Amino acid sequence: MNTETFRQHVLPVSVIVLAAILFWYCLTIGLNAPGAIARVLPKNGHWGYGDFVLTTLNMARPVLPAPHQILLDIWHSLTQWSLSSPRNLLLHTWVTASAALTGFSMGVVLGLLLAVCIVHSQTLDKALLPWIVASQTVPVLAIAPIVLIILGSLGITGLLPKAVIAMYLCFFPVTVAMVQGLRSPQKLEMELLHTYATGKLDTFWLLRLPASLPFLFPAFRVAIASGLVGTMVAELPTGAQAGLGARLLTGSYYGNTIQIWSALVMASLLGLLLTALVSLLERIVMRTRRTV
Amino acid sequence: MTKNTAFRKHILAAATMMAMTFTATGASAAEKVTLQLKWVPQAQFAGYYVAQEKGFYKDAGLDVTIKPGGTDISPVQVIAGKSADVIVNWMPDALAAREAGVPLVNISQVFDRSGLMLTCKKASGISSPKDLKGKTLGVWFGGNEYPFFNWMNKLGYKPDVDIKVLKQGFNVDPLLQGQADCISTMNYNEYWQLIDAGMKPEELITFAYEDQGVSTLEDGLYVLEPNLKNKAFVSKMAKFVKASLQGWNYAVSHPKEAAEIVVGQDASGAATLEVQQRQMENVAKLISHANTKQMGYLEPAAYKRTVSVLLSGGSSPVIKKDPGDKAMSHVVWDAASKL
Amino acid sequence: MKPLHSGYLSLLLSLLMTGVALTQPLQQTATDILWTVHSPAMMIGMTLLAAALYAIWSPLALFHSAVFTFLTALAGLQLLRLGALAQPAAGYWLLVLSLALLAQLTVQRLAEARLAHLPQGAVAALFGGWLLYFWQLLVTVFAVPQVLLPTPLAILQAIMDNAGLLAGDFVQTVLKSVVIGYLLGSGLGILTGILIERFPFLQRGLLPLANLTSTIPLVGVAPIAVMWFGFDWPSKAAVIVLVTFFPALVSTLAGLQATGKLEQELMYSYAASPRLTLLALRLPAAMPFIFNALKVNSTLALISAIVAEFFGSPTAGLGFRISAEAARMHMPVVWAAIVVASLVGSGLYALLVRLERRVTFWHPAIRGHHR
């Protein structure tokens, strides 16, 4: 079993990751070369190939930081500061994660409600669905400051406005997938239940909901990812408070490229964790369903 | 506080449990003031943070909330949405907003000199403003583009015809990456970021707006005009302005301590002491009246100069009509100097 | 509950409210009760009553539905012409509520009219029209500052005034950044999905990595893209590729694995090659999944391009327009740009829905959906 897991998972992942890291290092050298030659290396041209590579991999303001620079930066941030310090990345990660999860939960509830309404009401289907699509084309970042100010004037600050923006992004994929899923049962199955004189509610529980599950989980994965992005977008106009979005903004602003990438890596890891949680949930739920 | 007022406060508190509206009379509860900054926490706003940290606001009987700004936070929108009492803003943006229907009034001008500059690489062959023709220039938008377009208009250059304009992000990469020949910088901030990134001062050439005769007033305090009719508001603001100016005077005299306070206020953990201290020292150069009686007083002449610069925008001036003296008021400053 | 009942309930409520409204003052400052025949409130009340009564006694047909809608809209128009009241009182709010109930009913009636020659978007258009109407009304009544939320009419005016400008932005953002980035990103995602489906090794290695890239927040990538690819459209297209790639890949994989065991065994018994199985069975079965991703991606691509423009752009583009004009407090222009973005996004989406119906006409989700 152990060698099996190794062959099935560990080996492929590590091979791909190694290839990616190698590619990254080459890219780092290439992208940082002009800056290194112009600003860091001695102007008289007295430098060898080794100096050149070392310089490009250890620049203070690189175009692309090398992986070890980012890992070191994250490591320092996690080990040298207490968990409550704004210099500790875990604090920012938690701030972002809590808002994203709140938004995701709100978005899923809203999405499911909308989908159920749309499937069961002709009026809503015709009146609402086009607008739900249109709602997603409204650029969130443009709306975010307005949302924050309106909510702020109502006295709502802190986590909730960010969660609202995340919800705005989360509910859409859930709604679309759920509508599709609830409508996916075959005519045959629907008619069978009809002959049993099953009510709308029972049809929903017995047939429509189980049939929609395969559609739902991929949507959850997309939703949690976009919810995370939404949260980080909302952290920009909140005025550089805590959060990974704020880290990105200030990093970009102070020209601290390594900080940007550290925040990005943390955000990706957070996203990975969240999608992994969704996948775990999917496994648990799907296991209870006996598929053919 | 006498016994009598304490008793009255109890009665008041009991009576207004539902409404929670404390009138300023009798109750010596701290008056709430919300200040919205123009940008992220940095030494540009040291005076306010110092006044907060050193207790100047508290001593004046105020409970001040300082809201940091961000990329897409427009202080004007915040004050129009009633989420702030007073904002830090540049005068061009404030006057443009006034024309758009937000009746902003300047109550005190902290920076009397402008720190805005255009910084170019000498290597791109620029030695005077004449050489800007045909070059790619990075400009900040978000209300900060007005001085630039005024200047170009004065030089007779049409954007996208004679010069290529880029919407510069909020860092100095375009110049480092060679994507622009010149970028907008503040003399207390971005210019030094270029130096930190390894550029040498002799590789750069800067054009300060102050020297080009196109400078406009920068950081000042603005409130909504209707509020100035309210006596209680004016006296509250007078206390606020006095304490803020006290904070500024302290910050100018103690740059290192001010920088430490600012770094402590930065929730994102990106500000560093050395950068903020340097920024504080350069900000101090923009406050020529620090520790004098004139501190925070908006010179009518400087105001008029800014207005005329903004009106002379050629085909698309920043403001179309002269706001007269309505956009400035010494009411608060006068009251503050009497405190 | 039959829809008819709910309709009658709304009608009765509306009648009741209008009746009560006529005995209440319209404004807190006004002392007179509105029993004067010529007062605007009386006119509005009467129109509302007429609309409700007409709805009760008319059958469900398109013509009657149209008359009912017209009457309700007339009442709405009169209400709007009152303008901003200093202090609206109970009478006013009852009229507004009554109108809201009737408005909801006009949409319901149109949706239930089941007519073949009714254009598809008619119900949504009516619904949207009412939404806009109430937006206009509420912003006017509450005197919301223009810098927070402009009225739809002001936005419409801004669209007409800045048509040339917005057209230039459309070309810059949509035709350059979005189209190129979207085609590249989604295409690569689908292709990669098909390719790694054949190689389990790659699939196991790449999927976690793809998951990782999917969660890279676009906000952070945008400034980096500007740094690498310059200020013009290539940097925006790069961001879009990154953003759209993952959903396309994941959905393609999910779709390719969605075929039933029965069908797979059938193909096996025909001794079909993997390629033939892919073309004849797996790809068609994956189509609904792929289209789902394409639909989500279309809106994602547009938003990404706009957000990316916030971080540095030439002086054109929808994102540039939004951020620059927001700072200048020209909120109507900001919303005009948002409207253009929404129209483009909705248009793209509608196009994809059309295409999907063409391609997956056999799928139960499409087939079982009676129009």
Short mmCIF file of N, CA, C and O in Angstrom, two decimals, chain B residues 71-161:
data_model
loop_
_atom_site.label_atom_id
_atom_site.label_comp_id
_atom_site.label_asym_id
_atom_site.label_seq_id
_atom_site.Cartn_x
_atom_site.Cartn_y
_atom_site.Cartn_z
N THR B 71 -6.15 52.13 -1.79
CA THR B 71 -6.10 52.41 -3.23
C THR B 71 -7.35 53.08 -3.75
O THR B 71 -7.28 54.04 -4.48
N ASP B 72 -8.50 52.52 -3.43
CA ASP B 72 -9.70 53.03 -4.06
C ASP B 72 -10.62 53.67 -3.07
O ASP B 72 -11.81 53.75 -3.27
N ILE B 73 -10.04 54.09 -1.97
CA ILE B 73 -10.86 54.79 -0.99
C ILE B 73 -10.72 56.25 -1.28
O ILE B 73 -9.63 56.79 -1.31
N SER B 74 -11.84 56.88 -1.59
CA SER B 74 -11.79 58.30 -1.83
C SER B 74 -12.33 58.98 -0.57
O SER B 74 -13.47 58.76 -0.20
N PRO B 75 -11.49 59.77 0.09
CA PRO B 75 -11.94 60.40 1.33
C PRO B 75 -13.23 61.18 1.13
O PRO B 75 -14.07 61.23 2.02
N VAL B 76 -13.38 61.76 -0.08
CA VAL B 76 -14.58 62.54 -0.35
C VAL B 76 -15.83 61.67 -0.25
O VAL B 76 -16.84 62.07 0.33
N GLN B 77 -15.74 60.47 -0.82
CA GLN B 77 -16.89 59.57 -0.75
C GLN B 77 -17.21 59.22 0.69
O GLN B 77 -18.36 59.12 1.07
N VAL B 78 -16.16 59.02 1.48
CA VAL B 78 -16.37 58.63 2.87
C VAL B 78 -17.09 59.74 3.63
O VAL B 78 -18.04 59.48 4.37
N ILE B 79 -16.67 60.98 3.40
CA ILE B 79 -17.30 62.07 4.14
C ILE B 79 -18.71 62.33 3.60
O ILE B 79 -19.62 62.65 4.36
N ALA B 80 -18.89 62.12 2.31
CA ALA B 80 -20.24 62.29 1.76
C ALA B 80 -21.17 61.21 2.29
O ALA B 80 -22.37 61.43 2.44
N GLY B 81 -20.61 60.02 2.57
CA GLY B 81 -21.41 58.93 3.13
C GLY B 81 -21.53 59.05 4.63
O GLY B 81 -21.97 58.11 5.28
N LYS B 82 -21.14 60.18 5.20
CA LYS B 82 -21.29 60.45 6.63
C LYS B 82 -20.48 59.48 7.50
O LYS B 82 -20.80 59.28 8.66
N SER B 83 -19.44 58.85 6.92
CA SER B 83 -18.63 57.93 7.72
C SER B 83 -17.41 58.61 8.31
O SER B 83 -16.59 57.96 8.92
N ALA B 84 -17.26 59.92 8.07
CA ALA B 84 -16.15 60.65 8.67
C ALA B 84 -16.60 62.09 8.90
O ALA B 84 -17.48 62.60 8.20
N ASP B 85 -15.99 62.75 9.91
CA ASP B 85 -16.31 64.15 10.18
C ASP B 85 -15.37 65.07 9.42
O ASP B 85 -15.74 66.17 9.04
N VAL B 86 -14.14 64.60 9.24
CA VAL B 86 -13.13 65.46 8.67
C VAL B 86 -12.18 64.57 7.87
O VAL B 86 -11.97 63.40 8.23
N ILE B 87 -11.65 65.08 6.76
CA ILE B 87 -10.78 64.27 5.91
C ILE B 87 -9.49 65.03 5.61
O ILE B 87 -9.46 66.26 5.64
N VAL B 88 -8.45 64.24 5.32
CA VAL B 88 -7.21 64.81 4.80
C VAL B 88 -7.29 64.68 3.29
O VAL B 88 -7.54 63.59 2.78
N ASN B 89 -7.10 65.77 2.58
CA ASN B 89 -7.19 65.68 1.12
C ASN B 89 -6.34 66.76 0.48
O ASN B 89 -5.93 67.72 1.13
N TRP B 90 -6.07 66.58 -0.83
CA TRP B 90 -5.38 67.60 -1.59
C TRP B 90 -6.42 68.59 -2.10
O TRP B 90 -7.56 68.21 -2.39
N MET B 91 -5.99 69.83 -2.27
CA MET B 91 -6.96 70.84 -2.66
C MET B 91 -7.56 70.63 -4.06
O MET B 91 -8.76 70.81 -4.24
N PRO B 92 -6.78 70.20 -5.09
CA PRO B 92 -7.40 70.01 -6.39
C PRO B 92 -8.57 69.02 -6.33
O PRO B 92 -9.64 69.27 -6.88
N ASP B 93 -8.34 67.92 -5.64
CA ASP B 93 -9.37 66.90 -5.52
C ASP B 93 -10.57 67.45 -4.76
O ASP B 93 -11.72 67.22 -5.12
N ALA B 94 -10.29 68.22 -3.70
CA ALA B 94 -11.37 68.75 -2.88
C ALA B 94 -12.22 69.74 -3.69
O ALA B 94 -13.45 69.72 -3.62
N LEU B 95 -11.55 70.59 -4.47
CA LEU B 95 -12.31 71.58 -5.24
C LEU B 95 -13.09 70.93 -6.37
O LEU B 95 -14.21 71.34 -6.69
N ALA B 96 -12.50 69.90 -6.97
CA ALA B 96 -13.22 69.17 -8.03
C ALA B 96 -14.44 68.49 -7.43
O ALA B 96 -15.52 68.49 -8.03
N ALA B 97 -14.29 67.93 -6.24
CA ALA B 97 -15.41 67.28 -5.58
C ALA B 97 -16.48 68.30 -5.24
O ALA B 97 -17.68 68.04 -5.32
N ARG B 98 -16.03 69.50 -4.86
CA ARG B 98 -16.99 70.57 -4.53
C ARG B 98 -17.84 70.89 -5.75
O ARG B 98 -19.04 71.10 -5.65
N GLU B 99 -17.18 70.89 -6.91
CA GLU B 99 -17.93 71.18 -8.13
C GLU B 99 -18.88 70.04 -8.47
O GLU B 99 -19.92 70.24 -9.08
N ALA B 100 -18.50 68.81 -8.03
CA ALA B 100 -19.36 67.65 -8.30
C ALA B 100 -20.50 67.56 -7.28
O ALA B 100 -21.30 66.64 -7.33
N GLY B 101 -20.54 68.50 -6.35
CA GLY B 101 -21.70 68.53 -5.45
C GLY B 101 -21.45 68.11 -4.02
O GLY B 101 -22.37 67.95 -3.25
N VAL B 102 -20.16 67.91 -3.64
CA VAL B 102 -19.86 67.64 -2.23
C VAL B 102 -19.24 68.91 -1.65
O VAL B 102 -18.11 69.24 -1.97
N PRO B 103 -19.99 69.64 -0.81
CA PRO B 103 -19.55 70.98 -0.41
C PRO B 103 -18.42 70.96 0.61
O PRO B 103 -18.60 71.22 1.79
N LEU B 104 -17.20 70.64 0.15
CA LEU B 104 -16.06 70.57 1.04
C LEU B 104 -15.50 71.97 1.31
O LEU B 104 -15.48 72.82 0.43
N VAL B 105 -15.04 72.16 2.54
CA VAL B 105 -14.42 73.43 2.92
C VAL B 105 -13.13 73.12 3.63
O VAL B 105 -13.07 72.25 4.50
N ASN B 106 -12.07 73.87 3.27
CA ASN B 106 -10.79 73.70 3.95
C ASN B 106 -10.85 74.44 5.28
O ASN B 106 -11.18 75.62 5.32
N ILE B 107 -10.50 73.73 6.38
CA ILE B 107 -10.52 74.42 7.67
C ILE B 107 -9.11 74.65 8.20
O ILE B 107 -8.92 75.44 9.11
N SER B 108 -8.15 73.93 7.63
CA SER B 108 -6.78 74.15 8.06
C SER B 108 -5.84 73.52 7.03
O SER B 108 -6.13 72.47 6.49
N GLN B 109 -4.75 74.21 6.75
CA GLN B 109 -3.80 73.71 5.75
C GLN B 109 -2.49 73.38 6.45
O GLN B 109 -1.80 74.27 6.92
N VAL B 110 -2.17 72.09 6.54
CA VAL B 110 -0.97 71.67 7.28
C VAL B 110 0.28 71.83 6.42
O VAL B 110 1.25 72.46 6.81
N PHE B 111 0.25 71.27 5.20
CA PHE B 111 1.42 71.37 4.32
C PHE B 111 1.29 72.65 3.51
O PHE B 111 0.33 72.80 2.76
N ASP B 112 2.24 73.56 3.66
CA ASP B 112 2.14 74.76 2.85
C ASP B 112 3.00 74.69 1.59
O ASP B 112 2.96 75.55 0.75
N ARG B 113 3.82 73.66 1.49
CA ARG B 113 4.57 73.45 0.25
C ARG B 113 4.16 72.13 -0.37
O ARG B 113 3.68 71.23 0.31
N SER B 114 4.37 72.01 -1.68
CA SER B 114 3.98 70.79 -2.37
C SER B 114 5.18 69.84 -2.45
O SER B 114 6.31 70.28 -2.63
N GLY B 115 4.92 68.57 -2.32
CA GLY B 115 6.01 67.60 -2.39
C GLY B 115 5.99 66.80 -3.68
O GLY B 115 6.78 65.87 -3.87
N LEU B 116 5.12 67.18 -4.60
CA LEU B 116 4.94 66.41 -5.83
C LEU B 116 6.05 66.74 -6.83
O LEU B 116 6.39 67.89 -7.02
N MET B 117 6.61 65.70 -7.42
CA MET B 117 7.64 65.91 -8.44
C MET B 117 7.46 64.92 -9.59
O MET B 117 6.79 63.89 -9.43
N LEU B 118 8.04 65.25 -10.72
CA LEU B 118 8.17 64.28 -11.80
C LEU B 118 9.64 63.87 -11.83
O LEU B 118 10.52 64.72 -11.90
N THR B 119 9.89 62.58 -11.71
CA THR B 119 11.28 62.12 -11.66
C THR B 119 11.58 61.32 -12.93
O THR B 119 10.81 60.43 -13.29
N CYS B 120 12.68 61.67 -13.60
CA CYS B 120 13.00 61.04 -14.87
C CYS B 120 14.39 60.42 -14.82
O CYS B 120 15.24 60.83 -14.03
N LYS B 121 14.59 59.46 -15.70
CA LYS B 121 15.93 58.90 -15.88
C LYS B 121 16.70 59.84 -16.80
O LYS B 121 16.22 60.20 -17.87
N LYS B 122 17.91 60.20 -16.37
CA LYS B 122 18.73 61.05 -17.24
C LYS B 122 19.04 60.35 -18.55
O LYS B 122 19.16 60.97 -19.60
N ALA B 123 19.14 59.03 -18.47
CA ALA B 123 19.50 58.24 -19.65
C ALA B 123 18.49 58.40 -20.78
O ALA B 123 18.80 58.15 -21.94
N SER B 124 17.26 58.81 -20.46
CA SER B 124 16.27 58.95 -21.52
C SER B 124 16.40 60.30 -22.22
O SER B 124 15.57 60.66 -23.04
N GLY B 125 17.47 61.05 -21.89
CA GLY B 125 17.77 62.28 -22.61
C GLY B 125 16.90 63.45 -22.20
O GLY B 125 16.63 64.34 -23.00
N ILE B 126 16.48 63.47 -20.94
CA ILE B 126 15.65 64.58 -20.48
C ILE B 126 16.47 65.47 -19.57
O ILE B 126 17.06 65.00 -18.59
N SER B 127 16.56 66.75 -19.91
CA SER B 127 17.28 67.66 -19.02
C SER B 127 16.42 68.86 -18.67
O SER B 127 16.74 69.58 -17.72
N SER B 128 15.36 69.13 -19.42
CA SER B 128 14.45 70.22 -19.08
C SER B 128 13.04 69.80 -19.49
O SER B 128 12.88 68.85 -20.26
N PRO B 129 12.02 70.52 -19.00
CA PRO B 129 10.64 70.13 -19.34
C PRO B 129 10.40 70.08 -20.85
O PRO B 129 9.51 69.35 -21.30
N LYS B 130 11.20 70.81 -21.63
CA LYS B 130 11.01 70.78 -23.10
C LYS B 130 11.21 69.38 -23.66
O LYS B 130 10.64 69.00 -24.67
N ASP B 131 12.10 68.62 -22.98
CA ASP B 131 12.44 67.30 -23.51
C ASP B 131 11.37 66.25 -23.24
O ASP B 131 11.50 65.10 -23.66
N LEU B 132 10.32 66.63 -22.53
CA LEU B 132 9.29 65.64 -22.18
C LEU B 132 8.49 65.22 -23.40
O LEU B 132 7.85 64.18 -23.41
N LYS B 133 8.53 66.05 -24.46
CA LYS B 133 7.74 65.75 -25.64
C LYS B 133 8.10 64.39 -26.22
O LYS B 133 9.28 64.06 -26.36
N GLY B 134 7.05 63.59 -26.50
CA GLY B 134 7.29 62.29 -27.10
C GLY B 134 7.68 61.20 -26.11
O GLY B 134 7.95 60.08 -26.49
N LYS B 135 7.72 61.57 -24.82
CA LYS B 135 8.14 60.58 -23.82
C LYS B 135 6.92 59.92 -23.17
O LYS B 135 5.79 60.40 -23.28
N THR B 136 7.18 58.81 -22.49
CA THR B 136 6.14 58.10 -21.75
C THR B 136 6.22 58.49 -20.29
O THR B 136 7.26 58.32 -19.66
N LEU B 137 5.13 59.04 -19.77
CA LEU B 137 5.15 59.57 -18.41
C LEU B 137 4.14 58.85 -17.54
O LEU B 137 2.99 58.68 -17.92
N GLY B 138 4.58 58.45 -16.36
CA GLY B 138 3.68 57.80 -15.41
C GLY B 138 3.00 58.84 -14.54
O GLY B 138 3.65 59.72 -13.99
N VAL B 139 1.68 58.73 -14.46
CA VAL B 139 0.91 59.69 -13.68
C VAL B 139 -0.02 58.94 -12.73
O VAL B 139 -0.62 57.94 -13.11
N TRP B 140 -0.13 59.46 -11.51
CA TRP B 140 -1.13 58.91 -10.59
C TRP B 140 -2.47 59.51 -10.93
O TRP B 140 -2.59 60.72 -11.10
N PHE B 141 -3.46 58.65 -11.00
CA PHE B 141 -4.81 59.19 -11.14
C PHE B 141 -5.43 59.20 -9.75
O PHE B 141 -4.72 59.22 -8.76
N GLY B 142 -6.72 59.17 -9.67
CA GLY B 142 -7.33 59.17 -8.34
C GLY B 142 -7.32 60.55 -7.72
O GLY B 142 -7.15 60.71 -6.52
N GLY B 143 -7.50 61.58 -8.54
CA GLY B 143 -7.56 62.94 -8.01
C GLY B 143 -6.20 63.61 -7.95
O GLY B 143 -6.10 64.79 -7.71
N ASN B 144 -5.13 62.83 -8.20
CA ASN B 144 -3.79 63.41 -8.13
C ASN B 144 -3.26 63.77 -9.51
O ASN B 144 -2.13 64.22 -9.64
N GLU B 145 -4.07 63.56 -10.54
CA GLU B 145 -3.59 63.83 -11.90
C GLU B 145 -3.75 65.29 -12.29
O GLU B 145 -3.16 65.76 -13.26
N TYR B 146 -4.54 66.05 -11.52
CA TYR B 146 -4.84 67.43 -11.92
C TYR B 146 -3.61 68.31 -12.07
O TYR B 146 -3.47 69.00 -13.08
N PRO B 147 -2.71 68.31 -11.07
CA PRO B 147 -1.53 69.17 -11.23
C PRO B 147 -0.74 68.83 -12.48
O PRO B 147 -0.27 69.73 -13.20
N PHE B 148 -0.61 67.53 -12.78
CA PHE B 148 0.17 67.10 -13.95
C PHE B 148 -0.43 67.64 -15.24
O PHE B 148 0.27 68.23 -16.07
N PHE B 149 -1.74 67.46 -15.41
CA PHE B 149 -2.36 67.89 -16.66
C PHE B 149 -2.32 69.40 -16.79
O PHE B 149 -2.19 69.94 -17.89
N ASN B 150 -2.39 70.09 -15.67
CA ASN B 150 -2.24 71.54 -15.72
C ASN B 150 -0.88 71.95 -16.24
O ASN B 150 -0.73 72.85 -17.06
N TRP B 151 0.12 71.25 -15.74
CA TRP B 151 1.49 71.56 -16.13
C TRP B 151 1.69 71.30 -17.62
O TRP B 151 2.26 72.12 -18.35
N MET B 152 1.22 70.14 -18.08
CA MET B 152 1.37 69.79 -19.49
C MET B 152 0.66 70.82 -20.36
O MET B 152 1.12 71.21 -21.43
N ASN B 153 -0.48 71.29 -19.86
CA ASN B 153 -1.23 72.28 -20.59
C ASN B 153 -0.43 73.57 -20.71
O ASN B 153 -0.40 74.23 -21.74
N LYS B 154 0.26 73.90 -19.62
CA LYS B 154 1.08 75.10 -19.60
C LYS B 154 2.23 74.97 -20.61
O LYS B 154 2.62 75.92 -21.28
N LEU B 155 2.76 73.73 -20.72
CA LEU B 155 3.85 73.49 -21.67
C LEU B 155 3.31 73.38 -23.10
O LEU B 155 4.07 73.34 -24.05
N GLY B 156 1.98 73.29 -23.21
CA GLY B 156 1.36 73.16 -24.53
C GLY B 156 1.40 71.75 -25.09
O GLY B 156 1.36 71.57 -26.30
N TYR B 157 1.49 70.74 -24.21
CA TYR B 157 1.52 69.36 -24.69
C TYR B 157 0.16 68.71 -24.52
O TYR B 157 -0.44 68.76 -23.46
N LYS B 158 -0.31 68.08 -25.59
CA LYS B 158 -1.58 67.36 -25.52
C LYS B 158 -1.32 65.91 -25.12
O LYS B 158 -0.49 65.25 -25.73
N PRO B 159 -2.03 65.41 -24.09
CA PRO B 159 -1.87 64.00 -23.71
C PRO B 159 -2.23 63.08 -24.88
O PRO B 159 -3.16 63.37 -25.64
N ASP B 160 -1.49 62.01 -25.04
CA ASP B 160 -1.70 61.00 -26.08
C ASP B 160 -1.42 61.53 -27.48
O ASP B 160 -1.62 60.83 -28.46
N VAL B 161 -1.00 62.81 -27.60
CA VAL B 161 -0.56 63.31 -28.90
C VAL B 161 0.94 63.61 -28.79
O VAL B 161 1.76 62.99 -29.46
#
